Short mmCIF file of N, CA, C and O in Angstrom, two decimals:
data_model
loop_
_atom_site.label_atom_id
_atom_site.label_comp_id
_atom_site.label_asym_id
_atom_site.label_seq_id
_atom_site.Cartn_x
_atom_site.Cartn_y
_atom_site.Cartn_z
N UNK A 1 34.37 55.17 -34.02
CA UNK A 1 34.20 55.66 -32.57
C UNK A 1 33.64 54.51 -31.74
O UNK A 1 33.81 54.45 -30.65
N UNK A 2 32.88 53.52 -32.31
CA UNK A 2 32.21 52.44 -31.58
C UNK A 2 33.43 51.63 -30.95
O UNK A 2 33.23 51.27 -29.82
N UNK A 3 34.42 51.30 -31.79
CA UNK A 3 35.53 50.43 -31.17
C UNK A 3 36.28 51.12 -30.13
O UNK A 3 36.65 50.51 -29.13
N UNK A 4 36.49 52.47 -30.18
CA UNK A 4 37.13 53.15 -29.10
C UNK A 4 36.27 53.14 -27.83
O UNK A 4 36.72 52.97 -26.77
N UNK A 5 34.91 53.27 -28.06
CA UNK A 5 34.04 53.19 -26.84
C UNK A 5 34.07 51.85 -26.14
O UNK A 5 34.12 51.74 -25.00
N UNK A 6 34.20 50.81 -26.92
CA UNK A 6 34.29 49.47 -26.32
C UNK A 6 35.70 49.35 -25.62
O UNK A 6 35.78 48.87 -24.42
N UNK A 7 36.79 49.97 -26.06
CA UNK A 7 38.09 49.85 -25.37
C UNK A 7 37.98 50.68 -24.11
O UNK A 7 38.41 50.23 -23.03
N UNK A 8 37.34 51.88 -24.22
CA UNK A 8 37.26 52.66 -22.90
C UNK A 8 36.42 52.15 -21.91
O UNK A 8 36.67 52.30 -20.64
N UNK A 9 35.48 51.30 -22.19
CA UNK A 9 34.55 50.71 -21.21
C UNK A 9 35.14 49.39 -20.57
O UNK A 9 34.56 49.02 -19.54
N UNK A 10 36.14 48.81 -21.22
CA UNK A 10 36.63 47.51 -20.67
C UNK A 10 37.61 47.77 -19.61
O UNK A 10 38.41 48.65 -19.63
N UNK A 11 37.62 46.91 -18.57
CA UNK A 11 38.50 46.95 -17.49
C UNK A 11 39.76 46.34 -17.77
O UNK A 11 40.80 46.69 -17.29
N UNK A 12 39.81 45.28 -18.63
CA UNK A 12 40.99 44.56 -19.15
C UNK A 12 40.86 44.32 -20.52
O UNK A 12 39.77 44.31 -21.16
N UNK A 13 41.99 44.04 -21.24
CA UNK A 13 41.93 43.64 -22.59
C UNK A 13 41.34 42.36 -22.88
O UNK A 13 40.84 42.03 -23.96
N UNK A 14 41.44 41.44 -21.81
CA UNK A 14 40.68 40.24 -21.97
C UNK A 14 39.26 40.25 -22.25
O UNK A 14 38.71 39.51 -22.93
N UNK A 15 38.72 41.36 -21.70
CA UNK A 15 37.20 41.58 -21.87
C UNK A 15 36.90 41.84 -23.34
O UNK A 15 35.99 41.31 -23.87
N UNK A 16 37.81 42.70 -24.05
CA UNK A 16 37.58 43.02 -25.50
C UNK A 16 37.75 41.88 -26.39
O UNK A 16 37.28 41.81 -27.53
N UNK A 17 38.64 40.94 -26.03
CA UNK A 17 39.10 39.80 -26.86
C UNK A 17 37.78 39.10 -27.34
O UNK A 17 37.81 38.50 -28.50
N UNK A 18 36.73 38.97 -26.51
CA UNK A 18 35.51 38.12 -27.04
C UNK A 18 34.39 39.01 -27.45
O UNK A 18 33.35 38.54 -27.78
N UNK A 19 34.54 40.43 -27.64
CA UNK A 19 33.56 41.25 -28.13
C UNK A 19 33.57 41.35 -29.61
O UNK A 19 34.54 41.10 -30.28
N UNK A 20 32.59 41.89 -30.24
CA UNK A 20 32.47 42.12 -31.70
C UNK A 20 33.57 43.06 -32.04
O UNK A 20 34.02 43.93 -31.26
N UNK A 21 34.14 42.75 -33.16
CA UNK A 21 35.18 43.70 -33.69
C UNK A 21 36.49 42.92 -33.87
O UNK A 21 37.52 43.45 -34.26
N UNK A 22 36.54 41.67 -33.39
CA UNK A 22 37.71 40.85 -33.56
C UNK A 22 38.95 41.38 -32.95
O UNK A 22 40.08 41.66 -33.68
N UNK A 23 38.85 41.83 -31.70
CA UNK A 23 40.02 42.33 -30.98
C UNK A 23 41.08 41.11 -30.79
O UNK A 23 40.63 40.22 -30.39
N UNK A 24 42.44 41.37 -31.18
CA UNK A 24 43.34 40.28 -31.06
C UNK A 24 44.77 40.89 -30.83
O UNK A 24 45.01 42.00 -31.37
N UNK A 25 45.60 40.19 -30.16
CA UNK A 25 47.01 40.57 -30.06
C UNK A 25 47.73 40.32 -31.38
O UNK A 25 47.43 39.29 -32.08
N UNK A 26 48.66 41.07 -31.66
CA UNK A 26 49.49 40.88 -32.94
C UNK A 26 50.78 40.22 -32.59
O UNK A 26 51.27 40.13 -31.37
N UNK A 27 51.48 39.75 -33.53
CA UNK A 27 52.71 38.89 -33.33
C UNK A 27 53.81 39.35 -34.17
O UNK A 27 53.56 40.30 -34.95
N UNK A 28 54.91 38.78 -34.04
CA UNK A 28 56.02 39.27 -34.78
C UNK A 28 56.63 40.52 -34.50
O UNK A 28 56.73 40.84 -33.38
N UNK A 29 56.92 41.38 -35.52
CA UNK A 29 57.46 42.74 -35.30
C UNK A 29 56.40 43.69 -34.67
O UNK A 29 56.72 44.74 -34.30
N UNK A 30 55.12 43.20 -34.51
CA UNK A 30 54.06 44.01 -33.86
C UNK A 30 53.70 43.46 -32.53
O UNK A 30 52.71 43.82 -32.06
N UNK A 31 54.46 42.60 -31.93
CA UNK A 31 54.12 42.06 -30.62
C UNK A 31 54.09 43.17 -29.68
O UNK A 31 54.86 44.11 -29.67
N UNK A 32 53.13 43.17 -28.81
CA UNK A 32 52.90 44.23 -27.81
C UNK A 32 51.71 45.08 -28.28
O UNK A 32 51.17 45.93 -27.60
N UNK A 33 51.41 44.90 -29.53
CA UNK A 33 50.16 45.74 -30.01
C UNK A 33 48.99 44.89 -30.29
O UNK A 33 49.12 43.60 -30.40
N UNK A 34 47.83 45.58 -30.30
CA UNK A 34 46.53 44.95 -30.54
C UNK A 34 45.93 45.43 -31.78
O UNK A 34 46.24 46.51 -32.11
N UNK A 35 44.97 44.87 -32.34
CA UNK A 35 44.11 45.29 -33.45
C UNK A 35 42.71 44.91 -33.37
O UNK A 35 42.38 43.92 -32.64
N UNK A 36 41.91 45.59 -34.08
CA UNK A 36 40.45 45.24 -34.16
C UNK A 36 39.99 45.69 -35.55
O UNK A 36 40.66 46.55 -36.14
N UNK A 37 38.99 44.99 -36.07
CA UNK A 37 38.50 45.27 -37.51
C UNK A 37 37.65 46.47 -37.41
O UNK A 37 36.92 46.81 -36.47
N UNK A 38 37.87 47.33 -38.52
CA UNK A 38 37.01 48.42 -38.86
C UNK A 38 36.26 48.10 -40.14
O UNK A 38 36.14 46.80 -40.44
N UNK A 39 35.89 49.01 -40.90
CA UNK A 39 35.28 48.75 -42.25
C UNK A 39 36.51 48.22 -43.09
O UNK A 39 37.52 48.76 -43.18
N UNK A 40 36.27 47.11 -43.74
CA UNK A 40 37.37 46.43 -44.64
C UNK A 40 37.80 47.40 -45.74
O UNK A 40 36.92 48.17 -46.16
N UNK A 41 39.01 47.53 -45.89
CA UNK A 41 40.15 46.70 -45.50
C UNK A 41 40.83 47.32 -44.42
O UNK A 41 41.96 46.98 -44.12
N UNK A 42 40.20 48.13 -43.57
CA UNK A 42 40.87 48.95 -42.44
C UNK A 42 40.81 48.16 -41.17
O UNK A 42 39.75 47.51 -40.78
N UNK A 43 41.83 48.39 -40.27
CA UNK A 43 41.67 47.99 -38.85
C UNK A 43 42.44 48.97 -38.03
O UNK A 43 43.18 49.73 -38.52
N UNK A 44 42.06 48.96 -36.72
CA UNK A 44 42.66 49.79 -35.80
C UNK A 44 43.78 49.15 -35.03
O UNK A 44 43.51 47.99 -34.47
N UNK A 45 44.99 49.70 -35.03
CA UNK A 45 46.14 49.03 -34.34
C UNK A 45 46.47 49.89 -33.18
O UNK A 45 46.63 51.19 -33.31
N UNK A 46 46.67 49.37 -32.10
CA UNK A 46 46.90 50.29 -30.93
C UNK A 46 47.87 49.53 -29.91
O UNK A 46 47.98 48.26 -30.01
N UNK A 47 48.54 50.17 -28.98
CA UNK A 47 49.36 49.70 -28.03
C UNK A 47 48.73 50.08 -26.65
O UNK A 47 48.45 51.19 -26.43
N UNK A 48 48.53 49.09 -25.85
CA UNK A 48 48.12 49.34 -24.50
C UNK A 48 48.94 50.30 -23.76
O UNK A 48 50.20 50.13 -23.83
N UNK A 49 48.27 51.01 -22.91
CA UNK A 49 49.15 51.97 -22.04
C UNK A 49 49.72 51.43 -20.81
O UNK A 49 50.55 52.06 -20.16
N UNK A 50 49.23 50.29 -20.40
CA UNK A 50 49.72 49.58 -19.27
C UNK A 50 50.93 48.73 -19.63
O UNK A 50 50.94 48.01 -20.73
N UNK A 51 51.83 48.58 -18.72
CA UNK A 51 53.01 47.67 -18.91
C UNK A 51 53.22 47.05 -17.66
O UNK A 51 53.69 47.64 -16.70
N UNK A 52 53.12 45.69 -17.44
CA UNK A 52 52.65 44.79 -18.55
C UNK A 52 51.16 44.88 -18.70
O UNK A 52 50.47 45.53 -17.99
N UNK A 53 50.71 44.28 -19.81
CA UNK A 53 49.27 44.36 -20.15
C UNK A 53 48.51 43.80 -19.12
O UNK A 53 48.74 42.58 -18.70
N UNK A 54 47.47 44.37 -18.59
CA UNK A 54 46.61 43.75 -17.60
C UNK A 54 45.68 42.79 -18.21
O UNK A 54 44.98 43.09 -19.08
N UNK A 55 45.69 41.58 -17.84
CA UNK A 55 44.93 40.47 -18.21
C UNK A 55 44.01 39.98 -17.12
O UNK A 55 44.51 39.96 -15.99
N UNK A 56 42.91 39.43 -17.41
CA UNK A 56 41.97 38.88 -16.42
C UNK A 56 42.65 37.45 -16.08
O UNK A 56 43.24 36.78 -16.73
N UNK A 57 42.34 37.16 -14.72
CA UNK A 57 42.86 35.82 -14.28
C UNK A 57 41.92 34.80 -14.73
O UNK A 57 40.79 34.70 -14.18
N UNK A 58 42.26 33.94 -15.69
CA UNK A 58 41.30 32.95 -16.24
C UNK A 58 41.55 31.60 -15.49
O UNK A 58 40.99 30.63 -15.89
N UNK A 59 42.57 31.56 -14.54
CA UNK A 59 42.86 30.28 -13.99
C UNK A 59 42.31 30.09 -12.48
O UNK A 59 42.61 29.17 -11.85
N UNK A 60 41.59 31.18 -12.06
CA UNK A 60 41.34 31.14 -10.64
C UNK A 60 39.93 30.74 -10.20
O UNK A 60 39.60 30.41 -9.24
#
């Protein structure tokens, strides 16, 4: 439940990328999905509900 609370409180996925839990984008046949660590060997895999994925402006 802690990881879900982190997701709910974040305004963008870019915010969770640097939080504990190792949130990261997946690649290959899972492109468009994200994952975070749970208790090993488990992880939570999810698809953002926004299209395109809302990212923070890091160049501005």
